[in-house]
mmCIF file of C-alpha atoms and ligand atoms in Angstrom:
data_model
loop_
_atom_site.group_PDB
_atom_site.id
_atom_site.type_symbol
_atom_site.label_atom_id
_atom_site.label_comp_id
_atom_site.label_asym_id
_atom_site.label_seq_id
_atom_site.Cartn_x
_atom_site.Cartn_y
_atom_site.Cartn_z
ATOM 1 C CA SER A 26 241.430 52.844 147.100
ATOM 2 C CA SER A 27 237.798 53.860 147.592
ATOM 3 C CA PRO A 28 235.331 55.433 145.151
ATOM 4 C CA PHE A 29 236.025 58.734 146.916
ATOM 5 C CA SER A 30 239.764 58.703 146.525
ATOM 6 C CA GLU A 31 239.324 57.500 142.935
ATOM 7 C CA GLN A 32 237.232 60.582 142.215
ATOM 8 C CA LEU A 33 240.116 62.654 143.446
ATOM 9 C CA GLU A 34 242.890 61.223 141.304
ATOM 10 C CA CYS A 35 243.845 61.420 137.641
ATOM 11 C CA LYS A 36 242.927 58.140 135.970
ATOM 12 C CA ILE A 37 246.065 58.173 133.816
ATOM 13 C CA CYS A 38 248.867 58.872 136.298
ATOM 14 C CA LEU A 39 246.864 57.891 139.424
ATOM 15 C CA THR A 40 248.099 60.993 141.261
ATOM 16 C CA ARG A 41 245.726 62.925 143.491
ATOM 17 C CA PHE A 42 244.534 66.199 141.969
ATOM 18 C CA SER A 43 245.644 69.404 143.610
ATOM 19 C CA GLU A 44 244.478 72.976 143.485
ATOM 20 C CA ASP A 45 247.888 74.327 144.429
ATOM 21 C CA ASP A 46 250.126 72.262 142.130
ATOM 22 C CA GLU A 47 249.717 73.580 138.548
ATOM 23 C CA ASP A 48 250.547 70.150 137.051
ATOM 24 C CA LEU A 49 247.812 68.441 139.076
ATOM 25 C CA VAL A 50 244.915 70.847 138.475
ATOM 26 C CA PRO A 51 241.861 68.789 137.391
ATOM 27 C CA ARG A 52 240.951 69.750 133.797
ATOM 28 C CA VAL A 53 237.700 68.690 132.125
ATOM 29 C CA LEU A 54 237.991 67.431 128.520
ATOM 30 C CA THR A 55 235.243 69.410 126.794
ATOM 31 C CA GLY A 56 234.752 66.718 124.125
ATOM 32 C CA CYS A 57 233.664 63.986 126.567
ATOM 33 C CA GLY A 58 233.614 65.340 130.113
ATOM 34 C CA HIS A 59 236.420 63.153 131.535
ATOM 35 C CA THR A 60 238.689 64.834 134.051
ATOM 36 C CA LEU A 61 242.489 64.488 133.862
ATOM 37 C CA CYS A 62 245.355 66.258 135.524
ATOM 38 C CA GLN A 63 246.824 69.201 133.640
ATOM 39 C CA LYS A 64 250.159 67.446 133.098
ATOM 40 C CA CYS A 65 248.498 64.431 131.429
ATOM 41 C CA VAL A 66 246.338 66.721 129.260
ATOM 42 C CA VAL A 67 249.458 68.609 128.095
ATOM 43 C CA LYS A 68 251.150 65.291 127.214
ATOM 44 C CA LEU A 69 248.087 64.183 125.192
ATOM 45 C CA MET A 70 248.014 67.515 123.364
ATOM 46 C CA LYS A 71 251.733 67.246 122.452
ATOM 47 C CA LYS A 72 251.339 63.644 121.266
ATOM 48 C CA SER A 73 248.373 64.456 119.007
ATOM 49 C CA ASN A 74 250.323 66.949 116.894
ATOM 50 C CA GLY A 75 247.098 68.368 115.519
ATOM 51 C CA PHE A 76 244.223 70.668 116.335
ATOM 52 C CA ARG A 77 242.408 68.040 118.345
ATOM 53 C CA PHE A 78 243.447 65.227 120.704
ATOM 54 C CA GLN A 79 241.694 62.008 121.726
ATOM 55 C CA CYS A 80 240.527 61.013 125.211
ATOM 56 C CA PRO A 81 242.302 57.711 126.012
ATOM 57 C CA PHE A 82 239.136 56.353 127.637
ATOM 58 C CA ASP A 83 236.480 56.914 125.001
ATOM 59 C CA ARG A 84 238.400 58.257 121.956
ATOM 60 C CA GLN A 85 236.213 61.412 121.907
ATOM 61 C CA SER A 86 238.199 64.398 120.684
ATOM 62 C CA THR A 87 238.768 67.746 122.311
ATOM 63 C CA SER A 88 240.414 70.735 120.660
ATOM 64 C CA SER A 89 244.107 71.277 121.432
ATOM 65 C CA GLY A 90 245.446 74.674 122.376
ATOM 66 C CA ALA A 91 246.082 76.458 125.637
ATOM 67 C CA VAL A 92 245.489 73.929 128.427
ATOM 68 C CA GLN A 93 244.190 76.787 130.607
ATOM 69 C CA SER A 94 241.242 77.133 128.256
ATOM 70 C CA LEU A 95 239.894 73.774 129.475
ATOM 71 C CA PRO A 96 237.594 74.257 132.514
ATOM 72 C CA LYS A 97 238.775 73.174 135.958
ATOM 73 C CA ASN A 98 236.621 70.500 137.589
ATOM 74 C CA ARG A 99 234.969 72.565 140.340
ATOM 75 C CA ALA A 100 233.343 69.587 142.045
ATOM 76 C CA VAL A 101 236.711 67.859 142.461
ATOM 77 C CA ILE A 102 238.321 71.057 143.751
ATOM 78 C CA ASP A 103 235.504 71.489 146.299
ATOM 79 C CA MET A 104 235.947 67.917 147.464
ATOM 80 C CA LEU A 105 239.708 68.451 147.777
ATOM 81 C CA ARG A 106 239.120 71.534 149.919
ATOM 82 C CA GLU A 107 236.654 69.787 152.190
ATOM 83 C CA LEU A 108 238.916 66.766 152.549
ATOM 84 C CA LYS A 109 241.855 69.018 153.405
ATOM 85 C CA GLU A 110 239.782 70.744 156.078
ATOM 86 C CA THR A 111 238.605 67.566 157.791
ATOM 87 C CA GLU A 112 242.007 65.924 157.460
ATOM 88 C CA SER A 113 243.712 68.854 159.116
ATOM 89 C CA THR A 114 241.207 69.248 161.961
ATOM 90 C CA GLU A 115 240.497 65.679 162.958
ATOM 91 C CA ASN A 116 242.709 62.663 163.201
ATOM 92 C CA PRO A 117 240.875 59.437 163.944
ATOM 93 C CA ALA A 118 242.697 57.079 166.281
ATOM 94 C CA ILE A 119 244.954 54.547 164.555
ATOM 95 C CA TYR A 120 244.537 50.878 165.484
ATOM 96 C CA GLU A 121 246.858 48.014 164.602
ATOM 97 C CA ASP A 122 243.962 45.603 164.342
ATOM 98 C CA PRO A 123 240.511 47.242 164.528
ATOM 99 C CA ASP A 124 237.435 45.029 165.129
ATOM 100 C CA VAL A 125 235.838 46.345 161.941
ATOM 101 C CA PRO A 126 238.229 48.293 159.722
ATOM 102 C CA CYS A 127 237.074 51.568 158.181
ATOM 103 C CA PHE A 128 236.617 51.381 154.416
ATOM 104 C CA GLU A 129 238.804 54.453 153.903
ATOM 105 C CA ASN A 130 241.614 53.402 156.223
ATOM 106 C CA LYS A 131 242.004 49.856 157.480
ATOM 107 C CA ASN A 132 243.603 51.166 160.657
ATOM 108 C CA HIS A 133 240.469 53.090 161.678
ATOM 109 C CA GLU A 134 237.793 51.499 163.835
ATOM 110 C CA ALA A 135 234.521 51.622 161.871
ATOM 111 C CA THR A 136 231.461 52.789 163.815
ATOM 112 C CA CYS A 137 228.841 53.309 161.107
ATOM 113 C CA PHE A 138 227.594 51.804 157.882
ATOM 114 C CA CYS A 139 226.604 53.730 154.740
ATOM 115 C CA ILE A 140 223.398 52.189 153.405
ATOM 116 C CA THR A 141 224.128 53.510 149.898
ATOM 117 C CA CYS A 142 227.844 52.695 149.641
ATOM 118 C CA LYS A 143 227.245 49.480 151.608
ATOM 119 C CA GLU A 144 230.549 50.024 153.381
ATOM 120 C CA ASP A 145 231.724 50.490 156.984
ATOM 121 C CA PHE A 146 233.242 53.821 158.003
ATOM 122 C CA CYS A 147 234.617 55.540 161.026
ATOM 123 C CA GLN A 148 232.605 58.684 161.733
ATOM 124 C CA ASN A 149 235.478 60.882 160.576
ATOM 125 C CA CYS A 150 235.914 59.218 157.216
ATOM 126 C CA PHE A 151 232.166 59.011 156.681
ATOM 127 C CA ASP A 152 231.858 62.745 157.299
ATOM 128 C CA SER A 153 234.810 63.711 155.133
ATOM 129 C CA THR A 154 233.972 61.398 152.231
ATOM 130 C CA HIS A 155 230.281 62.292 152.286
ATOM 131 C CA SER A 156 230.689 66.035 152.722
ATOM 132 C CA SER A 157 230.302 66.845 149.037
ATOM 133 C CA LYS A 158 226.829 67.289 147.586
ATOM 134 C CA ILE A 159 227.088 64.122 145.479
ATOM 135 C CA PHE A 160 227.201 61.946 148.598
ATOM 136 C CA SER A 161 225.127 64.097 150.918
ATOM 137 C CA THR A 162 222.028 61.921 150.395
ATOM 138 C CA HIS A 163 223.820 58.831 151.724
ATOM 139 C CA GLN A 164 222.513 57.617 155.045
ATOM 140 C CA SER A 165 224.623 56.113 157.756
ATOM 141 C CA ILE A 166 223.423 53.840 160.532
ATOM 142 C CA PRO A 167 225.263 52.570 163.621
ATOM 143 C CA LEU A 168 227.336 49.515 162.787
ATOM 144 C CA LEU A 169 225.250 47.384 165.176
ATOM 145 C CA GLU A 170 222.117 48.079 163.126
ATOM 146 C CA LYS A 171 223.775 47.127 159.858
ATOM 147 C CA PRO A 172 221.609 44.527 158.091
ATOM 148 C CA CYS A 173 222.981 41.021 157.970
ATOM 149 C CA GLU A 174 224.118 39.864 154.543
ATOM 150 C CA ILE A 175 222.210 36.730 153.705
ATOM 151 C CA PRO A 176 224.225 34.482 151.390
ATOM 152 C CA LYS A 177 222.896 32.240 148.634
ATOM 153 C CA CYS A 178 221.773 28.682 149.235
ATOM 154 C CA PRO A 179 224.812 26.372 149.190
ATOM 155 C CA ILE A 180 222.876 23.900 147.003
ATOM 156 C CA HIS A 181 220.845 26.252 144.795
ATOM 157 C CA GLU A 182 223.278 29.048 144.084
ATOM 158 C CA GLU A 183 220.671 31.273 142.439
ATOM 159 C CA ASN A 184 218.353 31.273 145.487
ATOM 160 C CA GLU A 185 218.652 33.327 148.621
ATOM 161 C CA ILE A 186 218.640 31.539 151.943
ATOM 162 C CA ARG A 187 215.299 32.069 153.627
ATOM 163 C CA TYR A 188 215.042 29.507 156.417
ATOM 164 C CA PHE A 189 217.004 27.800 159.138
ATOM 165 C CA CYS A 190 216.298 24.168 159.991
ATOM 166 C CA THR A 191 215.627 23.606 163.694
ATOM 167 C CA ASP A 192 214.652 19.960 163.331
ATOM 168 C CA ASP A 193 216.509 17.573 165.667
ATOM 169 C CA GLU A 194 216.030 14.756 163.170
ATOM 170 C CA CYS A 195 217.585 16.735 160.282
ATOM 171 C CA ALA A 196 220.583 14.921 158.814
ATOM 172 C CA SER A 197 221.646 17.731 156.476
ATOM 173 C CA SER A 198 225.015 19.304 157.242
ATOM 174 C CA THR A 199 223.784 22.739 156.110
ATOM 175 C CA LYS A 200 220.972 24.052 158.254
ATOM 176 C CA GLU A 201 220.246 27.218 156.250
ATOM 177 C CA PHE A 202 218.232 26.676 153.101
ATOM 178 C CA CYS A 203 216.112 28.168 150.309
ATOM 179 C CA ASP A 204 212.539 27.740 149.060
ATOM 180 C CA GLU A 205 213.559 24.819 146.873
ATOM 181 C CA CYS A 206 215.209 23.002 149.774
ATOM 182 C CA LEU A 207 211.992 23.490 151.718
ATOM 183 C CA LEU A 208 210.359 21.023 149.337
ATOM 184 C CA ALA A 209 213.346 18.683 149.117
ATOM 185 C CA LYS A 210 216.153 18.204 151.611
ATOM 186 C CA HIS A 211 214.351 19.863 154.529
ATOM 187 C CA LYS A 212 210.859 18.720 153.597
ATOM 188 C CA SER A 213 208.510 18.627 156.621
ATOM 189 C CA HIS A 214 211.320 19.661 158.964
ATOM 190 C CA TRP A 215 210.793 22.218 161.679
ATOM 191 C CA TYR A 216 212.306 25.517 160.567
ATOM 192 C CA GLU A 217 212.579 29.179 161.341
ATOM 193 C CA ASN A 218 212.542 32.210 159.083
ATOM 194 C CA ILE A 219 216.217 33.168 158.623
ATOM 195 C CA GLU A 220 215.589 36.834 159.471
ATOM 196 C CA THR A 221 213.740 35.922 162.658
ATOM 197 C CA ARG A 222 216.586 33.606 163.540
ATOM 198 C CA ILE A 223 219.210 36.289 162.871
ATOM 199 C CA LYS A 224 217.268 38.801 164.958
ATOM 200 C CA LYS A 225 216.905 36.294 167.807
ATOM 201 C CA ASN A 226 220.573 35.330 167.675
ATOM 202 C CA GLU A 227 221.609 38.964 167.602
ATOM 203 C CA GLU A 228 219.488 39.616 170.667
ATOM 204 C CA VAL A 229 220.993 36.627 172.456
ATOM 205 C CA LEU A 230 224.507 37.767 171.567
ATOM 206 C CA GLN A 231 223.782 41.357 172.567
ATOM 207 C CA ASP A 232 222.444 40.041 175.859
ATOM 208 C CA ALA A 233 225.621 38.030 176.302
ATOM 209 C CA VAL A 234 227.702 41.130 175.609
ATOM 210 C CA LYS A 235 225.661 43.063 178.159
ATOM 211 C CA ASN A 236 226.152 40.358 180.775
ATOM 212 C CA LEU A 237 229.850 40.101 180.031
ATOM 213 C CA LYS A 238 230.208 43.868 180.265
ATOM 214 C CA GLU A 239 228.512 43.893 183.660
ATOM 215 C CA ARG A 240 230.767 41.074 184.758
ATOM 216 C CA GLU A 241 233.743 42.945 183.343
ATOM 217 C CA THR A 242 232.864 46.025 185.360
ATOM 218 C CA LYS A 243 232.534 43.950 188.513
ATOM 219 C CA MET A 244 235.792 42.127 187.845
ATOM 220 C CA LEU A 245 237.559 45.406 187.212
ATOM 221 C CA GLN A 246 236.216 46.674 190.520
ATOM 222 C CA SER A 247 237.336 43.472 192.252
ATOM 223 C CA SER A 248 240.727 43.712 190.664
ATOM 224 C CA ASP A 249 241.009 47.331 191.792
ATOM 225 C CA ALA A 250 239.930 46.341 195.281
ATOM 226 C CA ILE A 251 242.563 43.591 195.377
ATOM 227 C CA ILE A 252 245.285 45.961 194.212
ATOM 228 C CA LYS A 253 244.183 48.525 196.770
ATOM 229 C CA CYS A 254 244.100 45.870 199.490
ATOM 230 C CA LEU A 255 247.505 44.564 198.417
ATOM 231 C CA SER A 256 249.036 47.998 198.835
ATOM 232 C CA THR A 257 247.937 48.097 202.480
ATOM 233 C CA PHE A 258 250.234 45.115 203.138
ATOM 234 C CA ASP A 259 253.246 46.938 201.777
ATOM 235 C CA ASP A 260 256.415 46.741 203.872
ATOM 236 C CA LYS A 261 256.883 50.452 203.472
ATOM 237 C CA GLU A 262 253.585 51.283 205.201
ATOM 238 C CA GLU A 263 254.088 53.140 208.472
ATOM 239 C CA VAL A 264 251.677 50.925 210.455
ATOM 240 C CA ILE A 265 253.523 47.811 209.303
ATOM 241 C CA SER A 266 256.948 48.952 210.414
ATOM 242 C CA GLN A 267 255.361 50.071 213.685
ATOM 243 C CA LYS A 268 253.860 46.614 214.182
ATOM 244 C CA ARG A 269 257.216 44.997 213.438
ATOM 245 C CA LYS A 270 258.828 47.150 216.126
ATOM 246 C CA ALA A 271 255.986 46.313 218.522
ATOM 247 C CA ILE A 272 256.532 42.572 217.961
ATOM 248 C CA GLU A 273 260.257 42.926 218.476
ATOM 249 C CA SER A 274 259.833 44.886 221.693
ATOM 250 C CA HIS A 275 257.148 42.457 222.883
ATOM 251 C CA PHE A 276 259.580 39.570 222.563
ATOM 252 C CA ASP A 277 262.475 41.608 223.912
ATOM 253 C CA ASN A 278 260.385 42.207 227.032
ATOM 254 C CA MET A 279 259.301 38.596 227.210
ATOM 255 C CA LYS A 280 262.879 37.398 226.835
ATOM 256 C CA ARG A 281 264.015 39.700 229.604
ATOM 257 C CA GLU A 282 261.096 38.644 231.841
ATOM 258 C CA THR A 283 261.667 34.938 231.141
ATOM 259 C CA VAL A 284 265.367 35.107 231.960
ATOM 260 C CA GLU A 285 264.400 37.101 235.052
ATOM 261 C CA LYS A 286 261.937 34.389 236.108
ATOM 262 C CA PHE A 287 264.627 31.745 235.719
ATOM 263 C CA ASP A 288 267.144 33.791 237.671
ATOM 264 C CA ASN A 289 264.577 34.404 240.410
ATOM 265 C CA TRP A 290 263.797 30.715 240.692
ATOM 266 C CA LEU A 291 267.510 29.922 240.809
ATOM 267 C CA THR A 292 268.088 32.534 243.518
ATOM 268 C CA GLY A 293 265.075 31.204 245.427
ATOM 269 C CA ARG A 294 266.398 27.664 245.323
ATOM 270 C CA LYS A 295 269.848 28.780 246.474
ATOM 271 C CA LYS A 296 268.480 30.892 249.348
ATOM 272 C CA ASN A 297 266.268 28.045 250.473
ATOM 273 C CA LEU A 298 269.161 25.557 250.494
ATOM 274 C CA GLU A 299 271.454 28.095 252.139
ATOM 275 C CA PHE A 300 268.861 28.594 254.888
ATOM 276 C CA LYS A 301 268.418 24.842 255.343
ATOM 277 C CA LYS A 302 272.175 24.293 255.439
ATOM 278 C CA GLU A 303 272.492 26.968 258.127
ATOM 279 C CA ASN A 304 269.625 25.442 260.110
ATOM 280 C CA MET A 305 271.012 21.938 259.808
ATOM 281 C CA GLN A 306 274.464 22.974 260.953
ATOM 282 C CA ASN A 307 273.008 24.818 263.957
ATOM 283 C CA SER A 308 270.809 21.884 264.926
ATOM 284 C CA LEU A 309 273.830 19.601 264.522
ATOM 285 C CA LYS A 310 275.861 21.794 266.881
ATOM 286 C CA VAL A 311 273.089 21.724 269.495
ATOM 287 C CA LEU A 312 272.680 17.958 269.127
ATOM 288 C CA THR A 313 276.422 17.266 269.364
ATOM 289 C CA ALA A 314 276.649 19.489 272.458
ATOM 290 C CA THR A 315 273.702 17.675 274.040
ATOM 291 C CA ARG A 316 275.215 14.270 273.247
ATOM 292 C CA ARG A 317 278.571 15.248 274.773
ATOM 293 C CA GLU A 318 276.876 16.693 277.854
ATOM 294 C CA ILE A 319 275.001 13.429 278.370
ATOM 295 C CA GLU A 320 278.207 11.394 277.830
ATOM 296 C CA LYS A 321 280.017 13.629 280.341
ATOM 297 C CA THR A 322 277.228 13.149 282.854
ATOM 298 C CA LEU A 323 277.467 9.387 282.394
ATOM 299 C CA LEU A 324 281.252 9.383 282.909
ATOM 300 C CA LYS A 325 281.220 11.651 285.943
ATOM 301 C CA LYS A 326 278.414 9.652 287.519
ATOM 302 C CA GLY A 327 277.560 12.829 289.366
ATOM 303 C CA SER A 328 273.982 13.842 289.146
ATOM 304 C CA VAL A 329 272.622 10.897 287.171
ATOM 305 C CA PHE A 330 269.654 10.970 289.526
ATOM 306 C CA ASN A 331 268.448 14.289 288.102
ATOM 307 C CA VAL A 332 268.498 13.985 284.267
ATOM 308 C CA LYS A 333 265.036 15.238 283.374
ATOM 309 C CA GLU A 334 266.362 18.354 281.672
ATOM 310 C CA LEU A 335 268.998 16.380 279.723
ATOM 311 C CA ILE A 336 266.472 13.864 278.472
ATOM 312 C CA GLU A 337 264.205 16.653 277.263
ATOM 313 C CA LYS A 338 267.135 18.315 275.470
ATOM 314 C CA SER A 339 268.002 15.031 273.824
ATOM 315 C CA LYS A 340 264.403 14.460 272.761
ATOM 316 C CA ARG A 341 264.201 17.927 271.213
ATOM 317 C CA SER A 342 267.395 17.318 269.245
ATOM 318 C CA VAL A 343 266.222 13.974 267.939
ATOM 319 C CA ASP A 344 262.862 15.428 266.982
ATOM 320 C CA SER A 345 264.368 18.287 264.983
ATOM 321 C CA ASP A 346 263.690 18.093 261.251
ATOM 322 C CA ILE A 347 266.505 16.609 259.170
ATOM 323 C CA LYS A 348 264.486 15.910 256.020
ATOM 324 C CA ALA A 349 265.662 18.645 253.638
ATOM 325 C CA SER A 350 264.990 18.412 249.885
ATOM 326 C CA THR A 351 268.316 17.711 248.192
ATOM 327 C CA LEU A 352 267.057 17.323 244.602
ATOM 328 C CA PRO A 353 269.944 18.465 242.350
ATOM 329 C CA TYR A 354 269.386 20.979 239.558
ATOM 330 C CA ASN A 355 269.564 18.283 236.875
ATOM 331 C CA ASN A 356 266.533 16.574 238.370
ATOM 332 C CA TYR A 357 264.314 19.541 237.611
ATOM 333 C CA ILE A 358 262.424 20.110 234.416
ATOM 334 C CA VAL A 359 262.874 23.780 233.516
ATOM 335 C CA PRO A 360 260.589 24.978 230.666
ATOM 336 C CA ASP A 361 262.504 27.227 228.248
ATOM 337 C CA ASP A 362 259.693 29.778 228.199
ATOM 338 C CA MET A 363 259.352 29.599 232.022
ATOM 339 C CA SER A 364 255.603 29.434 231.461
ATOM 340 C CA GLN A 365 255.485 27.463 234.730
ATOM 341 C CA GLU A 366 257.685 26.894 237.779
ATOM 342 C CA PRO A 367 260.410 24.281 237.252
ATOM 343 C CA TYR A 368 259.260 20.944 238.683
ATOM 344 C CA PRO A 369 261.005 17.698 239.702
ATOM 345 C CA LYS A 370 261.379 15.007 237.053
ATOM 346 C CA ASN A 371 259.204 11.915 237.437
ATOM 347 C CA SER A 372 256.649 13.766 239.479
ATOM 348 C CA SER A 373 253.308 15.022 238.354
ATOM 349 C CA ASN A 374 253.719 18.608 237.287
ATOM 350 C CA VAL A 375 251.971 20.741 239.812
HETATM 351 ZN ZN1 LIG B 25 247.488 62.670 135.258
HETATM 352 ZN ZN1 LIG B 26 236.705 60.856 127.706
HETATM 353 ZN ZN1 LIG B 27 227.893 56.481 151.082
HETATM 354 ZN ZN1 LIG B 28 238.249 56.006 158.711
HETATM 355 ZN ZN1 LIG B 29 218.382 25.452 148.304
HETATM 356 ZN ZN1 LIG B 30 216.356 20.054 157.970
#
């Protein structure tokens, strides 16, 4: 417990004084000035069995009698009241593991330092513990401005450390040293005043904190931006489901068009061959008729002297085109996506 809470409890039973509980009213022993709770005073009076009883701390005697005749400790009662007020109005945040624990409560984050008490406090506890007149002269400073505690020299325990060795050649394992070391272990070494060094280091560290904080802010922003960006790729977004439908319909159309292209090509091929077949059969009929007419003429030996017309007919029939393409389907290369017309195998694709 702290000096403040100690002031507020009976030093015999270690219970906190109270204005409301009769047993715990702080009573001043008039013989010596010590303050005890009423219950403990009554016990002492009963034990003494006389007109006076002894203070257990300094053996000074105080007259026995009505306990109410002993004065109440007003200062303690005032402190109790003030503490009750601040405790009921403000509740400092509770931390599992504060960076610097508050002297009054190790689960408070300390923010200031009392120069007089030489302890760290959270603002709440500083205010409540220093509200009474006794402590009102104490000064608090922000924790960051708290002076650094300079330990004693590891070699000369009675001396304070005053310097820090900055010499590259120094073989000593301890770099901080006192006036005596200056003439011995660190003689003619380069050194720095320890306070200057602390100040410099603090500045460097504060700079580092500042830089890290800036970086932190930027990283937080980046992280936020990433999260925000990520959410735009969510499956549930309207634009995304629209795009998915668009892709599906695009390929549905393409599939339909591709099959259509194939069917058209197939139909084209069939029509072309149909037409050629028709043509060929007609030409064949004409040719056969011409041949038979010529044969008949030869057999009848009739007008063999006038055959000009027959010869022309025969020539026309022989000249007629009989070179039709008869490449079977299997000899075509048909691209699955119909990105180009099917073309004959083993020929340059045109
Ligand atoms: Zn007591
Ligand atoms: Zn006493
Ligand atoms: Zn203080
Ligand atoms: Zn506190
Ligand atoms: Zn030393
Ligand atoms: Zn040195």
